[in-house]
Coordinates of C-alpha atoms and ligand atoms in Angstrom, one line a residue:
X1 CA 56.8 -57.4 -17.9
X2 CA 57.6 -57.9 -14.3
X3 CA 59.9 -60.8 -13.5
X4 CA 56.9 -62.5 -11.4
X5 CA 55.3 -63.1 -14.8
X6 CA 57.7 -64.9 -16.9
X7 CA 58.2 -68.9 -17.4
X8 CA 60.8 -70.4 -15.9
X9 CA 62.7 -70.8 -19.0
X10 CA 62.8 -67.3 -19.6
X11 CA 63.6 -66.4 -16.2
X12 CA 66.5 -69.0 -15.8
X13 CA 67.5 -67.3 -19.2
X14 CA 67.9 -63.2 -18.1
X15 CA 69.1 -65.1 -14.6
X16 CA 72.3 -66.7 -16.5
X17 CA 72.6 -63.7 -18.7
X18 CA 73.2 -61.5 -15.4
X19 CA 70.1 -59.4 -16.9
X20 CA 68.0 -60.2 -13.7
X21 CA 68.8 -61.0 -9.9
X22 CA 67.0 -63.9 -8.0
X23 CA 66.0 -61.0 -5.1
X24 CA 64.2 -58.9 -7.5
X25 CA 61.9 -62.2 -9.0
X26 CA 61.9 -63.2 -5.5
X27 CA 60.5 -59.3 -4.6
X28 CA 58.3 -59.2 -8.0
X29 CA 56.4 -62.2 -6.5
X30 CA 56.1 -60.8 -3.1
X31 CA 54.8 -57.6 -4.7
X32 CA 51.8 -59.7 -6.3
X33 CA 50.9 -61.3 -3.5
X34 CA 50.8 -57.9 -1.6
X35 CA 48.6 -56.2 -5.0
X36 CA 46.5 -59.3 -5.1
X37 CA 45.7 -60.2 -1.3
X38 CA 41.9 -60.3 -1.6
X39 CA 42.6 -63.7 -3.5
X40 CA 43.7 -65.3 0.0
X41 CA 46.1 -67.6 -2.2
X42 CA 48.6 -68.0 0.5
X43 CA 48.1 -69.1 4.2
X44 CA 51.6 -68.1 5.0
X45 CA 54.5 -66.4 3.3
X46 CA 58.0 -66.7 4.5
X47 CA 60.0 -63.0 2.7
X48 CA 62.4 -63.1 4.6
X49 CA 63.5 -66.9 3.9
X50 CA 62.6 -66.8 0.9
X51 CA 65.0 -63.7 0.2
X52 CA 68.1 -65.0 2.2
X53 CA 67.4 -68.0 -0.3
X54 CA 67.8 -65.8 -2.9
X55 CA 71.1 -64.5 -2.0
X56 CA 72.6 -67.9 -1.7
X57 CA 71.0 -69.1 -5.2
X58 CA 72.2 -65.7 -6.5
X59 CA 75.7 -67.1 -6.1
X60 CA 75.3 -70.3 -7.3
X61 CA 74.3 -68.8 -10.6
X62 CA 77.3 -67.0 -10.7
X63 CA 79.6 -69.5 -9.7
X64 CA 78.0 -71.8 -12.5
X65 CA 77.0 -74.1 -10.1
X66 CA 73.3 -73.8 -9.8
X67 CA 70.7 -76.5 -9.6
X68 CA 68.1 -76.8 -12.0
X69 CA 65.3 -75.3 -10.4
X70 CA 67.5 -72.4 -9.4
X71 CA 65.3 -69.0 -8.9
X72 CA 62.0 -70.5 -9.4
X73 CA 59.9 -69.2 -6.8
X74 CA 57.4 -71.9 -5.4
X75 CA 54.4 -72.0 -3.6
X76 CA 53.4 -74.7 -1.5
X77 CA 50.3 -76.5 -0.4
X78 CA 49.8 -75.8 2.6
X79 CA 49.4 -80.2 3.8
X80 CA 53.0 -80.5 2.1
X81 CA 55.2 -80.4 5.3
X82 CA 58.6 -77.7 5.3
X83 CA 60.4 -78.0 8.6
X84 CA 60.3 -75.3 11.2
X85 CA 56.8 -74.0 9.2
X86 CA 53.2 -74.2 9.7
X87 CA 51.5 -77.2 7.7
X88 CA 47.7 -76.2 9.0
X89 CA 45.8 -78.5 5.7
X90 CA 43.7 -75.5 5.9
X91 CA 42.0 -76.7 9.5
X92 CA 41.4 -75.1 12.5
X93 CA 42.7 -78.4 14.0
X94 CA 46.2 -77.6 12.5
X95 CA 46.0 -74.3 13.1
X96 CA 49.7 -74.0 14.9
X97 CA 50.9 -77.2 14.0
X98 CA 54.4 -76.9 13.0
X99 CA 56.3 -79.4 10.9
X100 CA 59.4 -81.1 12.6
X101 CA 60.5 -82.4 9.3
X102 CA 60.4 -81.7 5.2
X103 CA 58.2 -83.8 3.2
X104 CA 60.7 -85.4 0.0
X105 CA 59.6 -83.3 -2.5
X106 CA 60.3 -80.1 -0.6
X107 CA 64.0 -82.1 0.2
X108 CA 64.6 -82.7 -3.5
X109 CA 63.6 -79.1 -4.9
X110 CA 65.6 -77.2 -2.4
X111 CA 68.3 -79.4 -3.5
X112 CA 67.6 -78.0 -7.0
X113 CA 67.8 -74.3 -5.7
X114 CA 64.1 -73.9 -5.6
X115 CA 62.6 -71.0 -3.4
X116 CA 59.9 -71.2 -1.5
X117 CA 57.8 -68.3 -1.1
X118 CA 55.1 -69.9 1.2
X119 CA 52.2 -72.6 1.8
X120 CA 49.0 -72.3 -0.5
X121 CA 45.8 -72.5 0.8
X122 CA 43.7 -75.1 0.1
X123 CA 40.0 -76.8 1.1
X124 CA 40.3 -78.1 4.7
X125 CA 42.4 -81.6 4.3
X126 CA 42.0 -81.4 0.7
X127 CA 38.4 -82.0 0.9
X128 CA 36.6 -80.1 -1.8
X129 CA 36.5 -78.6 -5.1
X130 CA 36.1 -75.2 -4.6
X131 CA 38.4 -74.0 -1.9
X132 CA 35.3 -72.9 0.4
X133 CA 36.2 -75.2 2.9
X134 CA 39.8 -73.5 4.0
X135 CA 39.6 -72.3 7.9
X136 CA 41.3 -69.8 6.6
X137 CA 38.7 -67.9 3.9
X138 CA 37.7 -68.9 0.1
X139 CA 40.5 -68.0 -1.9
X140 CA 38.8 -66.4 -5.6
X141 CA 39.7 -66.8 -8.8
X142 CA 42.5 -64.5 -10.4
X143 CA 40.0 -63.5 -13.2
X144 CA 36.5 -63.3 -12.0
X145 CA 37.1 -62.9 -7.6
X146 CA 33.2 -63.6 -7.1
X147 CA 34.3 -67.2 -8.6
X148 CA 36.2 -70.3 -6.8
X149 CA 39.6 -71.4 -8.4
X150 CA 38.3 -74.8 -7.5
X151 CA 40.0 -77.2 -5.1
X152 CA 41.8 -78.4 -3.1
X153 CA 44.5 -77.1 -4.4
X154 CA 43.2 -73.9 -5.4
X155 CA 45.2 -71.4 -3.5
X156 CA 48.4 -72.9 -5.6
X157 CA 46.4 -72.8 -8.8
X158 CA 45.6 -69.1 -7.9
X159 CA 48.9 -68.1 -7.2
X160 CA 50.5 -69.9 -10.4
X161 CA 47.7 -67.9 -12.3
X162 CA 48.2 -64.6 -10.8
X163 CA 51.6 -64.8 -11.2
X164 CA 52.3 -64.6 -7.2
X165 CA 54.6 -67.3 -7.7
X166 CA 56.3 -69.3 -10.8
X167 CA 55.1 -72.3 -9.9
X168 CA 53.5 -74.9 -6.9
X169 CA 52.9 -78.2 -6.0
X170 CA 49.3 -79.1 -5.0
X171 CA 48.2 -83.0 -3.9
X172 CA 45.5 -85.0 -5.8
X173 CA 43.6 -87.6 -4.6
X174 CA 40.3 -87.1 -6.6
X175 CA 41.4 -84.1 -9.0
X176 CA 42.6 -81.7 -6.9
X177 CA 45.8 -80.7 -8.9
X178 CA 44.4 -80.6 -12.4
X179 CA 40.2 -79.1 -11.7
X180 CA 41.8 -76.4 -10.2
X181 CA 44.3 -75.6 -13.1
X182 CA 41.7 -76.1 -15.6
X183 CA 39.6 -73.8 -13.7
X184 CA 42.3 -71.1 -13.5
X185 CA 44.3 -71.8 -16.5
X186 CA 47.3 -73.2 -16.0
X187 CA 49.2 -76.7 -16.0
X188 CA 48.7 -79.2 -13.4
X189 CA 50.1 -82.5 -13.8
X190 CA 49.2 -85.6 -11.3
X191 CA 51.5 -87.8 -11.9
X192 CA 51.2 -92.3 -11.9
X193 CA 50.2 -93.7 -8.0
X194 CA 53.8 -94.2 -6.6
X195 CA 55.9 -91.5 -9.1
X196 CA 56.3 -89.1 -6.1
X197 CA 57.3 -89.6 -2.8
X198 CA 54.4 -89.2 -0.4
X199 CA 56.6 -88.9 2.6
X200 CA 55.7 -85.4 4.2
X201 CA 52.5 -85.4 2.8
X202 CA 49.5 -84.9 4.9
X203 CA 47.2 -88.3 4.3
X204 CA 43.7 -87.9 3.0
X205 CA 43.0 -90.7 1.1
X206 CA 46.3 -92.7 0.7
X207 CA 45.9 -95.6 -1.9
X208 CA 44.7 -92.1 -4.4
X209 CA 47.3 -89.5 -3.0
X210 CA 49.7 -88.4 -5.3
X211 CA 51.3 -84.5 -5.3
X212 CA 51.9 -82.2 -8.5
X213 CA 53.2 -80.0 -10.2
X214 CA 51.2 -76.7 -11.7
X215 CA 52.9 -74.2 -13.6
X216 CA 52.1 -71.9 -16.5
X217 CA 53.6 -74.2 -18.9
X218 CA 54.0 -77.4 -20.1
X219 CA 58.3 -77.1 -20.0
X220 CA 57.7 -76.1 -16.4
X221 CA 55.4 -78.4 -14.8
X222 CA 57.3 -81.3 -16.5
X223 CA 60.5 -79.8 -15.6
X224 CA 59.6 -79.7 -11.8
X225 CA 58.2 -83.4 -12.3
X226 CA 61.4 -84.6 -13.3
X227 CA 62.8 -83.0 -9.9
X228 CA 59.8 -84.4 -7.7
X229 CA 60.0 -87.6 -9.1
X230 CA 61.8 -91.0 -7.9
X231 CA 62.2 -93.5 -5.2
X232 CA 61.9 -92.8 -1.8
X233 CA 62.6 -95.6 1.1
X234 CA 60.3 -93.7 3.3
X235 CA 57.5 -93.8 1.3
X236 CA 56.4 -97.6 1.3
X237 CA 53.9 -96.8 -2.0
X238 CA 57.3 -95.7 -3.8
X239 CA 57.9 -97.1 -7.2
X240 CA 61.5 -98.0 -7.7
X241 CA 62.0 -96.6 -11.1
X242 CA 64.3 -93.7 -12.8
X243 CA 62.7 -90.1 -12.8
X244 CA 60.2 -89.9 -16.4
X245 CA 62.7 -87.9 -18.9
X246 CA 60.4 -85.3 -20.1
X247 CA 62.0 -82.7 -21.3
X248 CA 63.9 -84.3 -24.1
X249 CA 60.4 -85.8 -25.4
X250 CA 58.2 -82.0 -25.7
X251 CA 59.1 -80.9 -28.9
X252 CA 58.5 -84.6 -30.6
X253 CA 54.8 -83.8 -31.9
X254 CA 51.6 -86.0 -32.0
X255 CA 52.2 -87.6 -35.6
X256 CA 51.1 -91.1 -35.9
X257 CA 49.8 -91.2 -31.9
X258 CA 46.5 -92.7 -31.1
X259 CA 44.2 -90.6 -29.1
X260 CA 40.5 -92.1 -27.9
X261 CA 37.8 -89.7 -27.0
X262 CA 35.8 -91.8 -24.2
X263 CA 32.4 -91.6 -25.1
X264 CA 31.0 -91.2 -21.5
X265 CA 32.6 -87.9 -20.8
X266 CA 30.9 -86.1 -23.0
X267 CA 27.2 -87.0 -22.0
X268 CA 25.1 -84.9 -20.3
X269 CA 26.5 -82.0 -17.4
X270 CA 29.0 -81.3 -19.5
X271 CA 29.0 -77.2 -20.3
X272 CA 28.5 -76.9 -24.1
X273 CA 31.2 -74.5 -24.6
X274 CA 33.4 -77.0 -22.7
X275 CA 32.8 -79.7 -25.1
X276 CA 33.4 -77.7 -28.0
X277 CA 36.9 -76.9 -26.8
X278 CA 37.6 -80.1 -26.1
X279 CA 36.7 -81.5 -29.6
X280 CA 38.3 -78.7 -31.2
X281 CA 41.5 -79.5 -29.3
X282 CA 41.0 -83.2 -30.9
X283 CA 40.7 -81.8 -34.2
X284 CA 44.0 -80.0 -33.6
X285 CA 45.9 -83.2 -32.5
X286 CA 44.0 -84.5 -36.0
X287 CA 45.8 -81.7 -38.1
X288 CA 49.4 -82.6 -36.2
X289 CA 49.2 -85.7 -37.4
X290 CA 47.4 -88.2 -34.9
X291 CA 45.2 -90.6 -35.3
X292 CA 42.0 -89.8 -33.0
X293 CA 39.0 -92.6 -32.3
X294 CA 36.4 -92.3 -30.1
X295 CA 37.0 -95.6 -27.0
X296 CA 34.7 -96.8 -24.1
X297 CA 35.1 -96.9 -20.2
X298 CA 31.9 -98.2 -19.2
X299 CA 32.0 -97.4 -15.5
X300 CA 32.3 -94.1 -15.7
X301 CA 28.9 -94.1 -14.2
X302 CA 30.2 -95.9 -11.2
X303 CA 33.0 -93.2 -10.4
X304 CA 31.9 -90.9 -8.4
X305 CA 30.2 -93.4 -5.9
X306 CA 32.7 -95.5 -5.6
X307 CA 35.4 -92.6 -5.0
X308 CA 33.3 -91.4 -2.7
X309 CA 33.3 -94.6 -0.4
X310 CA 36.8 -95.4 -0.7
X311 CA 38.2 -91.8 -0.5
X312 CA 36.1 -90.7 2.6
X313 CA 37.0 -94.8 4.1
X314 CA 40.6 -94.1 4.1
X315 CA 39.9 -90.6 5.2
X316 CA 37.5 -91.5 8.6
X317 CA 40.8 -93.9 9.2
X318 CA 43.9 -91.4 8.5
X319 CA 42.1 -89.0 10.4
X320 CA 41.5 -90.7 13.4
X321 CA 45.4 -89.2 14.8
X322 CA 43.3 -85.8 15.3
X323 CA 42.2 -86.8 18.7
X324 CA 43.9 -83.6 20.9
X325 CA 46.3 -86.1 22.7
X326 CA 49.2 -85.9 20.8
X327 CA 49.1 -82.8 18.6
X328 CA 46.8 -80.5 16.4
X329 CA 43.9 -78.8 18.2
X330 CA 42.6 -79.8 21.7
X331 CA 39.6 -78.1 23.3
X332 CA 40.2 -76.0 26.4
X333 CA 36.9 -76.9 27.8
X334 CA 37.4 -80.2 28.2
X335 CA 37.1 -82.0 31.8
X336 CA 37.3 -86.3 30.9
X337 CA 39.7 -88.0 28.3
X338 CA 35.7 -89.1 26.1
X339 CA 35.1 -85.1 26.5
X340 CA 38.4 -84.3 25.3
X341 CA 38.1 -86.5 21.8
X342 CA 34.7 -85.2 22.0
X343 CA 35.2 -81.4 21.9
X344 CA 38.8 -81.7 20.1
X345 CA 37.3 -83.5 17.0
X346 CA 33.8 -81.3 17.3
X347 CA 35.5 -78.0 17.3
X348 CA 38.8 -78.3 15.4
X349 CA 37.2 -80.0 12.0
X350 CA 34.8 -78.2 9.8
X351 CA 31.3 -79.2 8.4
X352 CA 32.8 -81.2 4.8
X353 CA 35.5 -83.1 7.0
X354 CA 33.2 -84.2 9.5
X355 CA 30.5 -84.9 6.7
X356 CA 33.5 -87.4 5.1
X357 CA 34.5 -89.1 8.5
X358 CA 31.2 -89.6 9.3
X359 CA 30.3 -91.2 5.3
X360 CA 34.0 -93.1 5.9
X361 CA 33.4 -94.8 9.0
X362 CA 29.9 -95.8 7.8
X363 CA 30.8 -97.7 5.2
X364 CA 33.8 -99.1 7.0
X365 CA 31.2 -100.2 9.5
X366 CA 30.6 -104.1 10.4
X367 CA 27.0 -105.0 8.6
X368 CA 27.8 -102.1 5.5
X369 CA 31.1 -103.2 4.9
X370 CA 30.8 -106.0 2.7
X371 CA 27.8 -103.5 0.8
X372 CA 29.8 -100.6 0.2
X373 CA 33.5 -100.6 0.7
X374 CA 34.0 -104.3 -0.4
X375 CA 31.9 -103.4 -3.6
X376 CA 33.4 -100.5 -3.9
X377 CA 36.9 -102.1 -4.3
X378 CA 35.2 -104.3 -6.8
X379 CA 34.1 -101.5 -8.9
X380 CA 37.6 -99.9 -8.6
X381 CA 39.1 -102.9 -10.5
X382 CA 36.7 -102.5 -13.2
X383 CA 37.1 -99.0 -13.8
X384 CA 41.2 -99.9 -14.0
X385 CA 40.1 -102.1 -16.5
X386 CA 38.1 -99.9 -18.7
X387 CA 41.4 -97.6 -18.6
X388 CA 43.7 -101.0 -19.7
X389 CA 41.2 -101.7 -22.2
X390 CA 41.3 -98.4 -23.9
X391 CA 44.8 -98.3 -24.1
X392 CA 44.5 -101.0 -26.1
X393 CA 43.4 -98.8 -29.1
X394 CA 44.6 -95.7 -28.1
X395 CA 48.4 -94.1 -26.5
X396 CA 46.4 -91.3 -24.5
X397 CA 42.7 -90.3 -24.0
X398 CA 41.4 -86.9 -24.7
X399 CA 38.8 -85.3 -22.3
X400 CA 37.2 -82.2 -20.2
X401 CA 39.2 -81.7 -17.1
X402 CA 35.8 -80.4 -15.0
X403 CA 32.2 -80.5 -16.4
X404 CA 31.9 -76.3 -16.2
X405 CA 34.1 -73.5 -16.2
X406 CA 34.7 -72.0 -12.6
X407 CA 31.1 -71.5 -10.6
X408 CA 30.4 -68.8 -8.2
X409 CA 31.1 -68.7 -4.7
X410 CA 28.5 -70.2 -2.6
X411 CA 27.2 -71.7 -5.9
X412 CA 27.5 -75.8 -4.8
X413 CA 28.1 -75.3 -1.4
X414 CA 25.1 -76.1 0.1
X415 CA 24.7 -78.9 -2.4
X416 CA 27.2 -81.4 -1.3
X417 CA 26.2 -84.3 -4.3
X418 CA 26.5 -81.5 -7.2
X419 CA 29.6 -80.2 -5.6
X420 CA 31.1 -83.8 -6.0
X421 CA 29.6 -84.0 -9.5
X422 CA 32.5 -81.3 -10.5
X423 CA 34.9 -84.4 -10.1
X424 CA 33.3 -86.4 -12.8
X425 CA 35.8 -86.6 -15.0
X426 CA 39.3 -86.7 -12.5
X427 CA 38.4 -89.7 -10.2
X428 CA 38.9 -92.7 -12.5
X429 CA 42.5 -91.3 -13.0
X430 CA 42.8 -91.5 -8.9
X431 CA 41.0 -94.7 -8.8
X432 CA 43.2 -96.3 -12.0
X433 CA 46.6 -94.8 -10.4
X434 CA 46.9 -93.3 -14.0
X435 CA 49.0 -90.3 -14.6
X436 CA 47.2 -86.6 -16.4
X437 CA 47.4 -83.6 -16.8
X438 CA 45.1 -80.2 -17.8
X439 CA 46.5 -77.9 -19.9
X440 CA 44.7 -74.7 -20.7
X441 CA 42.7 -75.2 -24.1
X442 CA 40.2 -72.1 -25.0
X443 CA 37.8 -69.8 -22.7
X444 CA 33.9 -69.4 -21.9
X445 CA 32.4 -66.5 -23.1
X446 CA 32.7 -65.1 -20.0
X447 CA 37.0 -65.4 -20.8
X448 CA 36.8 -68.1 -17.9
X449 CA 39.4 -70.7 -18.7
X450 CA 38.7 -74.5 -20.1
X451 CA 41.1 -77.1 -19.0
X452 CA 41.8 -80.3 -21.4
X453 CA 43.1 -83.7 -19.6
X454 CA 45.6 -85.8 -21.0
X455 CA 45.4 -89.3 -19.4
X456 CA 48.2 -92.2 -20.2
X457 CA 48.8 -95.6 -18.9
X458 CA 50.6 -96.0 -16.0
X459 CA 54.2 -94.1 -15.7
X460 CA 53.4 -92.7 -19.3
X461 CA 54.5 -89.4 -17.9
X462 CA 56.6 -88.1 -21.1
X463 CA 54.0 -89.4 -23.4
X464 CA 51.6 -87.5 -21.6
X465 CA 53.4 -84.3 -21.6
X466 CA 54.3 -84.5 -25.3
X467 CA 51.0 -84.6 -26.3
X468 CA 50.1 -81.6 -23.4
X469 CA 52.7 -80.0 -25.1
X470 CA 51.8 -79.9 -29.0
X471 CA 48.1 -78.6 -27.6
X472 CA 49.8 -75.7 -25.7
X473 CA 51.8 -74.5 -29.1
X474 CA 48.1 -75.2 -30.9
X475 CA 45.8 -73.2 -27.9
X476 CA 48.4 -70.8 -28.3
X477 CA 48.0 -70.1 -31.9
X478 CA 44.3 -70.6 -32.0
Ligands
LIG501 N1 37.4 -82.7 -5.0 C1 37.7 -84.1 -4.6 C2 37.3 -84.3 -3.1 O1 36.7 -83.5 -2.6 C3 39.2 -84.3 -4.7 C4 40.0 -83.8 -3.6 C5 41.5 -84.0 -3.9 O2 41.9 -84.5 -4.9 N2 42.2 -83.8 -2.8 O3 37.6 -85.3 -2.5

């Protein structure tokens, strides 16, 4: 098994043991990435770094002194800013943008002895599901390359998958963590509104952005939570709370836990084959021991529109910086200062951006306001309530991560409204601030992945990861 492959635990295992050196994981993921290029996982890849890294790490591991994430080799969305590198958010308008500083997290894993192999690629400012909006090419699916790995983060979910890298962190704001991992098969944890410092992170949609974790296991993605987690003074959305403890909670088991199915996600859309997994995995919490009911969160139905306001809203406004005054793209043909903004914004954003800041400012606009981004606020409370409500009679809900398996390329992208559809079930979790995470439950008949979501109340992190991790031992034995 090459070193690229194995879980961190392992690896940090043969590492201690002297039985493997941090260069040759560090080479084993460079060699995947080379063997598997037509996946277009990766916008950039820093060997070099990434192997001097290695060297210093190396001695830390012999000295005894190593950090905690010490010869895990990263991958990075590429709207997750490392200083001195490219941060392009998969746009032609950030094309050659280079980062002056390090967002938090990338601060807080280095200081762990993470390495960082290179920036993911993702759907152009985190706007899709697919990854078919990059400026820089689709990137396929590991299993099936005529298939997305879904989005946005779908070049780290890729990579995780493919074993290019041991693990990433993605951003979700609508899903974009957990579809993809579901669609690829791996872990992807969002974590509660305010867990992670947001401070380096490119803004879509900031009262939903949170980054993640994905990672072939449960340990791993909680492990790297633990790290990522905690209060930042230059994030103002920063809770002021103690890092979840995770990993002491894993191995405590389901029995006695409450865990509602919500009726509404699984009604119609939902792939059959989806929803058997998803049940079955409820049966298997059953047999460990838990208690499971089915629960309500009537405004399900309401999600999608009302995430589609607010999110493209805040977007049309955090946007507004790419004008080509101050940095990012600026058109060479431009003659006035009108012409400039003109051309800049024209040429350096791509068709689903523009779509969103045109939707965004719409709604933001005097005479629509009050009928769609005021109600849409409105809404938002009542789908947090549904979620209060329901934790009422339940510790966690149970449900599909994404309606289908992963769709073919070219499948939804002419269909913008069935394209949103794929981010049915992930949105309320945005909209709520919740914490969840998809973990890999069964396949398609195809073999294609299914991804089950845990959801907990706010800051339920552990909890949530407990139960995420009695499924893995269960999918695992199934
Ligand atoms: N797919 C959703 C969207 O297009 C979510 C994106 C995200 O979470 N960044 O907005």
């Amino acid at each position: 098994m090459s070193p690229a492959e194995l879980d961190y635990r392992t690896l940090r295992a043969r590492l201690e043991r002297g039985e493997l050196r941090v260069r040759e994981v560090v080479e084993a993921c460079l060699d995947m990435v080379e063997r598997r290029k037509e996946l277009n996982a990766f916008i950039s890849v820093q060997a070099e770094a990434a192997l001097r890294q290695a060297e210093i790490v190396e001695q830390r591991l012999r000295k005894g002194n190593a950090g905690r994430l010490a010869g895990m080799v990263l991958g990075v969305k590429d709207n997750i800013a490392i200083a001195g590198g490219r941060t392009t958010c998969g746009s032609r308008m950030l094309a050659n943008y280079v980062s002056p500083y390090s967002a938090t997290v990338i601060e807080r894993i280095l200081a762990e002895d993470a390495i960082l192999l290179g920036k993911t690629n993702m759907d152009e400012f985190a706007m899709g599901s697919s990854n078919e909006t990059s400026y820089f090419g689709p990137t396929r699916h590991p299993k099936d390359p005529e298939r997305v790995p879904g989005g946005s983060s779908g070049g780290s979910a890729a990579a995780v998958a493919a074993c290019q890298c041991t693990a990433a962190l993605g951003s979700d704001t609508g899903g974009s963590v957990r579809q993809p991992a579901a669609l690829c098969g791996v872990v992807g944890l969002k974590p509660t509104y305010g867990r992670v410092s947001r401070y380096g992170l490119v803004a879509f949609a900031s009262s939903l952005d949170q980054i993640g974790p994905l990672a072939r296991t449960v340990y791993d993605a909680s492990l790297l939570t633990e790290v990522i987690c905690g209060y930042d003074p230059r994030d103002s959305t920063s809770v002021n709370l103690e890092p979840p403890a995770i990993l002491q909670k894993l191995e405590k088991g389901v029995r006695g836990l409450r865990i509602g199915l919500p009726r509404e996600y699984f009604a119609s859309g939902l792939q059959e084959e989806v929803r058997e997994a998803i049940l079955s995995a409820a049966r298997s919490l059953e047999t460990l021991g838990a208690h499971v009911t089915e629960v309500s969160l009537p405004h399900t139905e309401y999600a999608i529109a009302t995430y589609y306001i607010l999110a493209t809203a805040e977007a049309s406004s955090n946007l507004a910086r790419y004008d080509g005054a101050r940095y990012g793209y600026r058109s060479p043909r431009c003659s006035t200062l009108e012409d400039m903004y003109f051309r800049s914004r024209s040429e350096g954003f791509g068709p689903e951006v523009k779509r969103r800041i045109m939707l965004g400012t719409y709604v933001l606009s005097a005479g629509y306001y009050e009928a769609y981004y005021r109600k849409a606020q409105k809404v938002r409370t009542l789908i947090r309530r549904d979620f209060l409500e329901a934790f009422e009679k339940c510790d966690v809900l149970l449900t599909p991560t994404s309606p289908t398996t992963a769709f073919r390329i070219g499948e939804k992208l002419g269909d913008p409204l069935t394209m949103y559809l794929s981010d049915v079930y992930t949105v309320s979790v945005n909209l709520a601030g919740l914490p969840a995470v998809s973990i890999p439950f069964g396949r398609d008949s195809r073999g294609l992945p299914i991804g089950a979501q845990i959801i907990g109340p706010t800051f339920a992190e552990a909890l949530v990861m407990q139960v995420a991790a009695a499924l893995e031992q269960e999918g695992r034995t199934n």
